PDB file of C-alpha atoms in Angstrom:
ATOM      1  CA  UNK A   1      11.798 -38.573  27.698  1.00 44.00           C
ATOM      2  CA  UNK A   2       8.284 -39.782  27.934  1.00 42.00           C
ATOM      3  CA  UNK A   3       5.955 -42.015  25.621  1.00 41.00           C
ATOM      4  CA  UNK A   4       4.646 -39.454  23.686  1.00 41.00           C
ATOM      5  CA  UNK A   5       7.565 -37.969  23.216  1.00 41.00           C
ATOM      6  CA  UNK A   6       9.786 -40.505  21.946  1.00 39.00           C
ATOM      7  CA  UNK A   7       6.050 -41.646  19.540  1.00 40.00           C
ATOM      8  CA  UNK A   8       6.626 -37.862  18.563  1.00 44.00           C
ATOM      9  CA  UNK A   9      10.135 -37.935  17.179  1.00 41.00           C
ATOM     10  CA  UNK A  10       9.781 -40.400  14.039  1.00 39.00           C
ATOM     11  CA  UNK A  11       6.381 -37.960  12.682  1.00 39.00           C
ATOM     12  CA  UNK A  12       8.932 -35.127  12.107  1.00 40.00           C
ATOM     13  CA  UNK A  13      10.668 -36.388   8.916  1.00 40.00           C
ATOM     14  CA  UNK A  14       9.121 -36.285   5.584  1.00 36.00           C
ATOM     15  CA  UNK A  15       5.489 -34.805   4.881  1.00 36.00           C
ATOM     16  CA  UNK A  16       4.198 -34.864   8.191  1.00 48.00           C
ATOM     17  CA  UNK A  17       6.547 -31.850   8.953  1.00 58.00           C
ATOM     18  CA  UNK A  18       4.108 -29.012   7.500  1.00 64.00           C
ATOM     19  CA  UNK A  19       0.711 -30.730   9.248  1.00 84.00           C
ATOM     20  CA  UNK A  20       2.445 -30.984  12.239  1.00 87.00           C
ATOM     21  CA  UNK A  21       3.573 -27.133  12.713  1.00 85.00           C
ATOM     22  CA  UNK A  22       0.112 -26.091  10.894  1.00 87.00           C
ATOM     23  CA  UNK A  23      -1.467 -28.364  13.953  1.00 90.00           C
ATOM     24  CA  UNK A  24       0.620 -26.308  16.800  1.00 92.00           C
ATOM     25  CA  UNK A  25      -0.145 -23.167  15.445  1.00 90.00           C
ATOM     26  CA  UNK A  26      -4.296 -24.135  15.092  1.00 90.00           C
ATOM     27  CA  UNK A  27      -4.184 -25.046  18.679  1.00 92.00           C
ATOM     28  CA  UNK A  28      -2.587 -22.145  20.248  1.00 91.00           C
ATOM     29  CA  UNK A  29      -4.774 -19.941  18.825  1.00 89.00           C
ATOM     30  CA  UNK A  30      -7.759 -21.873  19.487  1.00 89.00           C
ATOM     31  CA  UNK A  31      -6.405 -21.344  23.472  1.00 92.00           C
ATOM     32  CA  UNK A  32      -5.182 -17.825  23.043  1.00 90.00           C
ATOM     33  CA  UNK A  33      -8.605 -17.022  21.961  1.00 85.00           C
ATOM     34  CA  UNK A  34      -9.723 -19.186  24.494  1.00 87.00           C
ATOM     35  CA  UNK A  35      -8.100 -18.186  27.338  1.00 88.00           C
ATOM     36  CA  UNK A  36      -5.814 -15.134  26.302  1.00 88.00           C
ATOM     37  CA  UNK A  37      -1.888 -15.696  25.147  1.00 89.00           C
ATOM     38  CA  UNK A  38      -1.050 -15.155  29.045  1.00 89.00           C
ATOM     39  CA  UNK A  39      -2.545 -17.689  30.524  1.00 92.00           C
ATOM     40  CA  UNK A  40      -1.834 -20.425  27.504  1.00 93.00           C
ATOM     41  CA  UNK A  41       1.525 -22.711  28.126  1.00 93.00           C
ATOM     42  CA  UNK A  42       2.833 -24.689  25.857  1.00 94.00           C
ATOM     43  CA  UNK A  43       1.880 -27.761  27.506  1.00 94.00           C
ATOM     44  CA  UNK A  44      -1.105 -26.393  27.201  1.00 94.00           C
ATOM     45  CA  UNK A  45      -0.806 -25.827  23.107  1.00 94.00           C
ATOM     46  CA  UNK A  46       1.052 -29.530  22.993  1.00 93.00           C
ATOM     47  CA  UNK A  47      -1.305 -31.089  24.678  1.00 93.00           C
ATOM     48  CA  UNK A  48      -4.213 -29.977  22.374  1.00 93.00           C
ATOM     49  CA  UNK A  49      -2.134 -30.852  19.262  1.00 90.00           C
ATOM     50  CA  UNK A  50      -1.465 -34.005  20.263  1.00 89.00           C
ATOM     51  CA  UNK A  51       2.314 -33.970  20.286  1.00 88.00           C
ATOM     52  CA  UNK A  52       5.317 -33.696  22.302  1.00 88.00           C
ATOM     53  CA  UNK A  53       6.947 -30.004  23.933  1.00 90.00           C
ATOM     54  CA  UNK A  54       9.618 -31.557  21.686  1.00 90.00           C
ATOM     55  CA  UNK A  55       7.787 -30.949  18.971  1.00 88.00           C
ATOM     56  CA  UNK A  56       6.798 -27.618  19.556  1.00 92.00           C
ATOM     57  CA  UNK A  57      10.450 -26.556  20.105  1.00 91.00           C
ATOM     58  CA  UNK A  58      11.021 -28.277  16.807  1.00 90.00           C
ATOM     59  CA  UNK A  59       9.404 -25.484  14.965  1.00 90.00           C
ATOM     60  CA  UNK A  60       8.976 -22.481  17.337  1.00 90.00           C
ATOM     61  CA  UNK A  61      11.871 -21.194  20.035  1.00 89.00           C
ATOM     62  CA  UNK A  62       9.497 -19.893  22.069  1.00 88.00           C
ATOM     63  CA  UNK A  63       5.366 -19.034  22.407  1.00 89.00           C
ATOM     64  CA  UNK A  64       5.617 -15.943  21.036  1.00 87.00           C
ATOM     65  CA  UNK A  65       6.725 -17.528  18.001  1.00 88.00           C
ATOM     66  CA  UNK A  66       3.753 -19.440  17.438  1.00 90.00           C
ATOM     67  CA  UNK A  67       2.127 -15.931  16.855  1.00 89.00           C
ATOM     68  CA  UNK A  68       3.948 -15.226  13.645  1.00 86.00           C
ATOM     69  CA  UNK A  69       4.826 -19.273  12.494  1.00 83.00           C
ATOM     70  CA  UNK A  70       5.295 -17.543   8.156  1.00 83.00           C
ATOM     71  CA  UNK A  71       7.872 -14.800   8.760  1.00 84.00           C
ATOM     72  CA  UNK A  72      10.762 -16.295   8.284  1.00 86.00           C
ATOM     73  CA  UNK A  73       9.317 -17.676   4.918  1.00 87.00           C
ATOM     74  CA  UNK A  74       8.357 -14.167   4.460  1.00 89.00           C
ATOM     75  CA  UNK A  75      11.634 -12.579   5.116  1.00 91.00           C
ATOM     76  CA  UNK A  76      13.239 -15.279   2.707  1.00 92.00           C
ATOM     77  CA  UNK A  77      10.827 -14.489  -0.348  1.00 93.00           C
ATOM     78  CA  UNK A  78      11.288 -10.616   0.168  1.00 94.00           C
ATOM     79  CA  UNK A  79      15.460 -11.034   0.079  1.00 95.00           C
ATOM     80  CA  UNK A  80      15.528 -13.489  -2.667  1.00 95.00           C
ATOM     81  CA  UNK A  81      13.050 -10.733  -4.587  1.00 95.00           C
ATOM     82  CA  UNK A  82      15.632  -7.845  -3.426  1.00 95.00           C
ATOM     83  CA  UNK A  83      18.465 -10.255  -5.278  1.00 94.00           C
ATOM     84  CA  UNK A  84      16.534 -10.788  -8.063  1.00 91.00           C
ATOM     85  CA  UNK A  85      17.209  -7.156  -9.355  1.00 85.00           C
ATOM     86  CA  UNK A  86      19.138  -6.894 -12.229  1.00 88.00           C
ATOM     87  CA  UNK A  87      20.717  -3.183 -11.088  1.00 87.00           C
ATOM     88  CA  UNK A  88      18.410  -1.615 -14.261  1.00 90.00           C
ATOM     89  CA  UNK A  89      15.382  -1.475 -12.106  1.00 93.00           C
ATOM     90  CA  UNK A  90      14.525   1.313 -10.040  1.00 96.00           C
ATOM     91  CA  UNK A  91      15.444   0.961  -6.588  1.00 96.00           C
ATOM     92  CA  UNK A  92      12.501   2.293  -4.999  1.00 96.00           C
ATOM     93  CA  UNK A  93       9.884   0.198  -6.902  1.00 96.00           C
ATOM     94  CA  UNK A  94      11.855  -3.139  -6.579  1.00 96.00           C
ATOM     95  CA  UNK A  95      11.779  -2.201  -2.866  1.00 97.00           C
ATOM     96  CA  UNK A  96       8.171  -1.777  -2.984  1.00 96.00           C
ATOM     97  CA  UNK A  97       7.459  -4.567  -5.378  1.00 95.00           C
ATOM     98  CA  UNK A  98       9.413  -6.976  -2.170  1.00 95.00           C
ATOM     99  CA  UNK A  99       6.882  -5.309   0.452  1.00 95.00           C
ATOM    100  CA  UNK A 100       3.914  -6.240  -1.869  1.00 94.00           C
ATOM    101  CA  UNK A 101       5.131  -9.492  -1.184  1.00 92.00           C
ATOM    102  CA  UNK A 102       4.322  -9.373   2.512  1.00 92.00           C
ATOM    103  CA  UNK A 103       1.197  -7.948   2.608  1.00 92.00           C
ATOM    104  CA  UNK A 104       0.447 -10.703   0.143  1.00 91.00           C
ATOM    105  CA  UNK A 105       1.512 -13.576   2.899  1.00 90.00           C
ATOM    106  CA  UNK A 106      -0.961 -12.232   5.076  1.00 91.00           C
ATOM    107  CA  UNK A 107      -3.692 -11.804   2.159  1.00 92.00           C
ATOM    108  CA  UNK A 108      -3.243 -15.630   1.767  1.00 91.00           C
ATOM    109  CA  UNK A 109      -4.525 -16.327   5.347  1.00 88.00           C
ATOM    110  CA  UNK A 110      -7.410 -13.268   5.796  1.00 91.00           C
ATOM    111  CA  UNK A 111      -9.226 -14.648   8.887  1.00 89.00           C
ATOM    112  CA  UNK A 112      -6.003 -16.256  10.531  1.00 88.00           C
ATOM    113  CA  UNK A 113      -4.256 -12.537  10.199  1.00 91.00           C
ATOM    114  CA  UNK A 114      -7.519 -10.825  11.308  1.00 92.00           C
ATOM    115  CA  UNK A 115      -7.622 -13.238  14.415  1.00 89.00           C
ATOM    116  CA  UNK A 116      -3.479 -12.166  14.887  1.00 90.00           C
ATOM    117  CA  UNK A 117      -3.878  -8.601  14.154  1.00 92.00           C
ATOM    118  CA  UNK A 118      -6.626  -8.672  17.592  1.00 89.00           C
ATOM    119  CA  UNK A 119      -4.469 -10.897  19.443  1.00 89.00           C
ATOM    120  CA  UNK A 120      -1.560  -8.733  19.014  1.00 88.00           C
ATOM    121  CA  UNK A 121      -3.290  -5.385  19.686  1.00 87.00           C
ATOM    122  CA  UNK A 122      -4.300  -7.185  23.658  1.00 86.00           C
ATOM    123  CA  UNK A 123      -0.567  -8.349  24.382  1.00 87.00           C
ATOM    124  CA  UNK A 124       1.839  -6.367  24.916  1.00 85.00           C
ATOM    125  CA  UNK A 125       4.883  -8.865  24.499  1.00 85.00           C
ATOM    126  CA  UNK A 126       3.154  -9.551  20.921  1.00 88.00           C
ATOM    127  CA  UNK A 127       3.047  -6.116  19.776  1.00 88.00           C
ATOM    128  CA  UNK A 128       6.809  -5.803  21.016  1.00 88.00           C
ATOM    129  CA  UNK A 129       7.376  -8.899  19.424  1.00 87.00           C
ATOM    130  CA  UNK A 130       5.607  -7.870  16.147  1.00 89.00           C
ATOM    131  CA  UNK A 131       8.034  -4.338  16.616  1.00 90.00           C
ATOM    132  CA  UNK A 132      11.268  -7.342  15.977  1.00 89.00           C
ATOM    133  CA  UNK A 133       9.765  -8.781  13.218  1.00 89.00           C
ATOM    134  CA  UNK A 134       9.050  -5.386  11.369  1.00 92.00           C
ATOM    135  CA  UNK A 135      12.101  -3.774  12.227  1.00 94.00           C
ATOM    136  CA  UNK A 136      14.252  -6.777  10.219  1.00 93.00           C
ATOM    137  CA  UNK A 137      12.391  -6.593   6.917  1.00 95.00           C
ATOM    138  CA  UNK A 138      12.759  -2.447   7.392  1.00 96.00           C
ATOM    139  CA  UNK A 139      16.753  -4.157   7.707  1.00 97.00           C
ATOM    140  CA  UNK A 140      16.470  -6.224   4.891  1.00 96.00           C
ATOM    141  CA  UNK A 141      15.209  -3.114   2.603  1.00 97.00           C
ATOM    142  CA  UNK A 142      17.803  -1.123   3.642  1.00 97.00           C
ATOM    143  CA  UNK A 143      20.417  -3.305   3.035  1.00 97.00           C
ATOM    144  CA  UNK A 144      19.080  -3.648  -0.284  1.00 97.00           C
ATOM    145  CA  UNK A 145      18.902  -0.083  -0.936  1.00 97.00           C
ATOM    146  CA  UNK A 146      22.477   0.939   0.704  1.00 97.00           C
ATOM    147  CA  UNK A 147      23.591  -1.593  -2.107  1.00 96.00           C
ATOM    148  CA  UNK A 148      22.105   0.576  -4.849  1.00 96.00           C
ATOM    149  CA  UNK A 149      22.865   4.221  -3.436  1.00 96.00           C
ATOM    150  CA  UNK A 150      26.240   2.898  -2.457  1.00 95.00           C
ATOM    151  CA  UNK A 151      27.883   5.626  -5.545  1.00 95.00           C
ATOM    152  CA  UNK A 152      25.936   8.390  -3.746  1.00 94.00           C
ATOM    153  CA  UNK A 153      27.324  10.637  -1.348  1.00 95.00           C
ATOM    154  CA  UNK A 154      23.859  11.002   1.002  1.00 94.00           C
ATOM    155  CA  UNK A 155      23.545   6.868   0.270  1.00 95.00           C
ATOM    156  CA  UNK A 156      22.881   5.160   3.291  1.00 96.00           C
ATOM    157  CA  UNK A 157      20.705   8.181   4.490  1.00 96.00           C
ATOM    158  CA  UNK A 158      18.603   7.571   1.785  1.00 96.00           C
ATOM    159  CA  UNK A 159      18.523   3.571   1.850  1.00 97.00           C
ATOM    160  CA  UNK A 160      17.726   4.278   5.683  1.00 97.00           C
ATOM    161  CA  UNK A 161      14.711   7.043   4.929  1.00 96.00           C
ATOM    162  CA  UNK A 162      13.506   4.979   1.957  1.00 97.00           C
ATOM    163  CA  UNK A 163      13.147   1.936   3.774  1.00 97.00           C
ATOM    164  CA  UNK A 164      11.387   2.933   6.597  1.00 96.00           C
ATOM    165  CA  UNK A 165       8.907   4.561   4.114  1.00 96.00           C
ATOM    166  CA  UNK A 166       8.247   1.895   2.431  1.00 97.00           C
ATOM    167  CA  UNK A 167       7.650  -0.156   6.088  1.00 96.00           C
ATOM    168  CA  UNK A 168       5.184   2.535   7.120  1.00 96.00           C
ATOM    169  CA  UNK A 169       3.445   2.658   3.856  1.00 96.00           C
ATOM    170  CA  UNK A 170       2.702  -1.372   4.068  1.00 96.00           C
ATOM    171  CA  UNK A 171       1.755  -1.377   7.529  1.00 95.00           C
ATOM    172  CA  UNK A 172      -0.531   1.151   6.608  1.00 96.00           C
ATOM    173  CA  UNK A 173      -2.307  -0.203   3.933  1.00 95.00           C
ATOM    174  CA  UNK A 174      -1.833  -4.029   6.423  1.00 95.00           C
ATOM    175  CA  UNK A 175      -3.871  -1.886   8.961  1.00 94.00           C
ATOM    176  CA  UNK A 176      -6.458  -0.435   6.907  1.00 95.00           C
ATOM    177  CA  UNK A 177      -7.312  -4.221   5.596  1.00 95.00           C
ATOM    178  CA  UNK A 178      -6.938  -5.710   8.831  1.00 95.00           C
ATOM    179  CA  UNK A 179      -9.827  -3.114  10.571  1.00 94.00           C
ATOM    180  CA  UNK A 180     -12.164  -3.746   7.464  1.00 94.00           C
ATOM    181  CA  UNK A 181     -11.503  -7.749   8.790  1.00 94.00           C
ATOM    182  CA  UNK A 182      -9.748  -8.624   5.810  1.00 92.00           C
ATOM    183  CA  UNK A 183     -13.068  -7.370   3.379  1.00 93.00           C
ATOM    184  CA  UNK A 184     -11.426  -4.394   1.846  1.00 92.00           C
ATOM    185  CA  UNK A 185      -9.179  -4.796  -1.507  1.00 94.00           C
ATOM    186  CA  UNK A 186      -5.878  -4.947   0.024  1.00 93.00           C
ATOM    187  CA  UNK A 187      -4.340  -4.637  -3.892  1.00 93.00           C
ATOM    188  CA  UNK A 188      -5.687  -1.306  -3.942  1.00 94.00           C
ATOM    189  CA  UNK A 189      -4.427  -0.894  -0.402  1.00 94.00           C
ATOM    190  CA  UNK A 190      -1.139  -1.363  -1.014  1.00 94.00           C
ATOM    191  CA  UNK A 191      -1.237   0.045  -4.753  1.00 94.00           C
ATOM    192  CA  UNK A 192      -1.725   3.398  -3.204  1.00 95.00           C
ATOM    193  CA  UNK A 193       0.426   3.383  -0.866  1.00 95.00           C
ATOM    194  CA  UNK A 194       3.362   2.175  -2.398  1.00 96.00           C
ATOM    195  CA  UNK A 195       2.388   4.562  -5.016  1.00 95.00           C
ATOM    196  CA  UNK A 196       3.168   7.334  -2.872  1.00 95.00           C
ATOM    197  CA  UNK A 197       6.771   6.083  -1.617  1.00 96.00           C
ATOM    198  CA  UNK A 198       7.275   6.091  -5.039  1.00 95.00           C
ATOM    199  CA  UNK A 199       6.011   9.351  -6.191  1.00 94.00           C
ATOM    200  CA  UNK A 200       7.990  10.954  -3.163  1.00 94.00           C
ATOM    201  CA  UNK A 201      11.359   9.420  -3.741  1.00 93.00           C
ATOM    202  CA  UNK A 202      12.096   7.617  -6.774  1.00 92.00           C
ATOM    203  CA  UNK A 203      14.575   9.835  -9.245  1.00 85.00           C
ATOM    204  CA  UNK A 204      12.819   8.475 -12.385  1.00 74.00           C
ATOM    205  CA  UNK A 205      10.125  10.115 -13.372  1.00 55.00           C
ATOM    206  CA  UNK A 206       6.250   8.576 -12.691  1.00 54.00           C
ATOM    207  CA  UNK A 207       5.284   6.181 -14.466  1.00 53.00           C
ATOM    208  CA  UNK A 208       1.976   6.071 -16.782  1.00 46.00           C
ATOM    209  CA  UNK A 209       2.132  10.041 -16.329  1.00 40.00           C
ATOM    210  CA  UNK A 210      -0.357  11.600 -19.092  1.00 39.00           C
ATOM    211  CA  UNK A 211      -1.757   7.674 -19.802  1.00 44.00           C
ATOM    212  CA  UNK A 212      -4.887   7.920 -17.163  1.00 39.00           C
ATOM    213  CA  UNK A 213      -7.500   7.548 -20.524  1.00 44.00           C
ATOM    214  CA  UNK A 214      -5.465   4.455 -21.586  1.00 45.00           C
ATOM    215  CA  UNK A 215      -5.994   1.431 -20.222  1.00 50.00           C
ATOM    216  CA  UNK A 216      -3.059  -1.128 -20.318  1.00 54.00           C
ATOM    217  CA  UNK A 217      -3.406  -4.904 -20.368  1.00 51.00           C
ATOM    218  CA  UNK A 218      -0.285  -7.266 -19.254  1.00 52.00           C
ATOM    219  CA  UNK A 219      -1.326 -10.607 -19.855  1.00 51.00           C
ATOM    220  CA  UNK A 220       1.820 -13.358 -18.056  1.00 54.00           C
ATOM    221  CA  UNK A 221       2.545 -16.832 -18.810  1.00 52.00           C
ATOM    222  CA  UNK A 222       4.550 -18.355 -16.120  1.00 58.00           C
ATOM    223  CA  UNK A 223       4.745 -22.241 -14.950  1.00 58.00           C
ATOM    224  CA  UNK A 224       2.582 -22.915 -11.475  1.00 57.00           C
ATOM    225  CA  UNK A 225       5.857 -23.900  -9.907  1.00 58.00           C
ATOM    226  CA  UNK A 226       7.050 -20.598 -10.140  1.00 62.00           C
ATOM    227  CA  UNK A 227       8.020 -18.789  -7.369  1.00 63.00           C
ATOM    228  CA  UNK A 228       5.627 -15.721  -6.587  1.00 60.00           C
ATOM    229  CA  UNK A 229       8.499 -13.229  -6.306  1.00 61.00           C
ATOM    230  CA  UNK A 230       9.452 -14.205 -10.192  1.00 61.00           C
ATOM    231  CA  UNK A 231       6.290 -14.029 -11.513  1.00 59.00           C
ATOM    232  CA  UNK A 232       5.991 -10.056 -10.040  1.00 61.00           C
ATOM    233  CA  UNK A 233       9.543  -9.134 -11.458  1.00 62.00           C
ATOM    234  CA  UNK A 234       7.905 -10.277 -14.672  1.00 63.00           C
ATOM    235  CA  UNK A 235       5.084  -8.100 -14.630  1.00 61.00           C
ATOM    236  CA  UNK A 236       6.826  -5.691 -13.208  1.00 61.00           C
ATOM    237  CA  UNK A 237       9.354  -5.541 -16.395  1.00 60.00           C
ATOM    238  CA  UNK A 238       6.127  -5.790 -18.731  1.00 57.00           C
ATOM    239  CA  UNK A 239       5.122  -2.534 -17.341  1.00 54.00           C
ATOM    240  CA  UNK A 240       8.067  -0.966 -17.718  1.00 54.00           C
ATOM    241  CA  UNK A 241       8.640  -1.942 -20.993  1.00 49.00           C
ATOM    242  CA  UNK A 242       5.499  -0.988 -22.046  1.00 45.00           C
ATOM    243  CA  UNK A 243       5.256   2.373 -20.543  1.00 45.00           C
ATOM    244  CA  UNK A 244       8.937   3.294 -22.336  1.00 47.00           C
ATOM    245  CA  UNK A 245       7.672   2.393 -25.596  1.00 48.00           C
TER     246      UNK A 245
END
């Protein structure tokens, strides 16, 4: 082990942790846009941080993970959302309410997605990689979904179908913000087209039909430590509620 490693092992407990990976991840993409993701080692991305390869295994398996370091916290909001349901909801919208939640992670960061969304559309091995990624929250919304159609005969044909709709209706609106370099209004983005996954197949009727004069306003009191995914099942239910009365 050398120097800097073993200096490198004591800065990875407490609340050094979340400077440290936020540190990897600014230096490999000041490289990759540097000198491209190919030609970029980790030894490379380590040695610009300032830390050990120890270090960067800590928090990344490999370089490609670097590339997408807020999935996994991603993936976690989106199934704790999914369990949130109370069975009353509609299916369809609670699955689209959990993919608002992803386009919002990368709404959070507009110029580090934009500088992702280019980097990934050069590599190969990213846009393969980024194929994994999507492919296991298309999984986690049909798992979801099988759940809920699980008293239907066609059931896991439709979780399967409904999933991937909703998938290609957020990557679509992802794309169209991403293009506009994160200047468009990605709300409206992915209002419309999780709109249309709705419209297409939710069994309940549309909501707000016959209401386009009236304007609705939802005002929510939540605490700040709320979770983001519980303050969206709340305004979701205000909606609803409203729109039954």
């Amino acid at each position: 082990m050398s120097e800097k490693e073993e200096q490198d092992l004591p800065m990875n407990d407490g609340p050094s942790k979340p400077a440290m990976r936020e540190a990897l991840v600014a230096a490999a993409f000041e490289l990759f846009l540097d000198r491209g993701f190919e030609q970029t080692t980790v030894d490379d991305i380590v040695s610009l941080a300032g830390v050990g390869r120890r270090s960067f295994f800590r928090y990344f398996p490999a370089k490609e993970d670097v590339v997408f370091p807020d999935h996994e916290r991603s993936l976690a909001e989106m199934t704790e959302f999914l369990d949130s349901g109370t069975g009353e909801e509609d299916p369809v919208r609670h699955a689209c309410g959990a993919a608002r939640l992803v386009l919002r992670m990368y709404a959070e960061q507009p110029s580090f997605s934009v500088q992702r969304y280019r980097l990934t559309r050069k590599v190969p091995g990213l846009r393969a990689y980024e194929l994994s990624v999507v492919w296991r929250y298309e999984h986690t919304l049909a798992a979801y979904l099988r759940g809920r159609f699980a008293d239907r005969p066609d059931g896991p044909l439709r979780a399967d179908v409904i999933a991937a709709a909703v998938v290609a209706a957020h990557n679509h609106a992802l794309r169209t913000w991403l293009r506009s370099g994160g200047e468009s209004d990605w709300v409206a983005e992915v209002d419309t087209a999780m709109a249309f996954v709705v419209d297409t197949w939710s069994d309940r009727p549309a909501e707000g039909a016959g209401d386009a004069d009236q304007d609705d306003v939802v005002v929510l009191v939540a605490s700040r430590k709320a979770p983001l995914w519980r303050m969206v099942q709340g305004i979701e239910s205000a909606l609803g509620e409203s729109r039954q009365d």
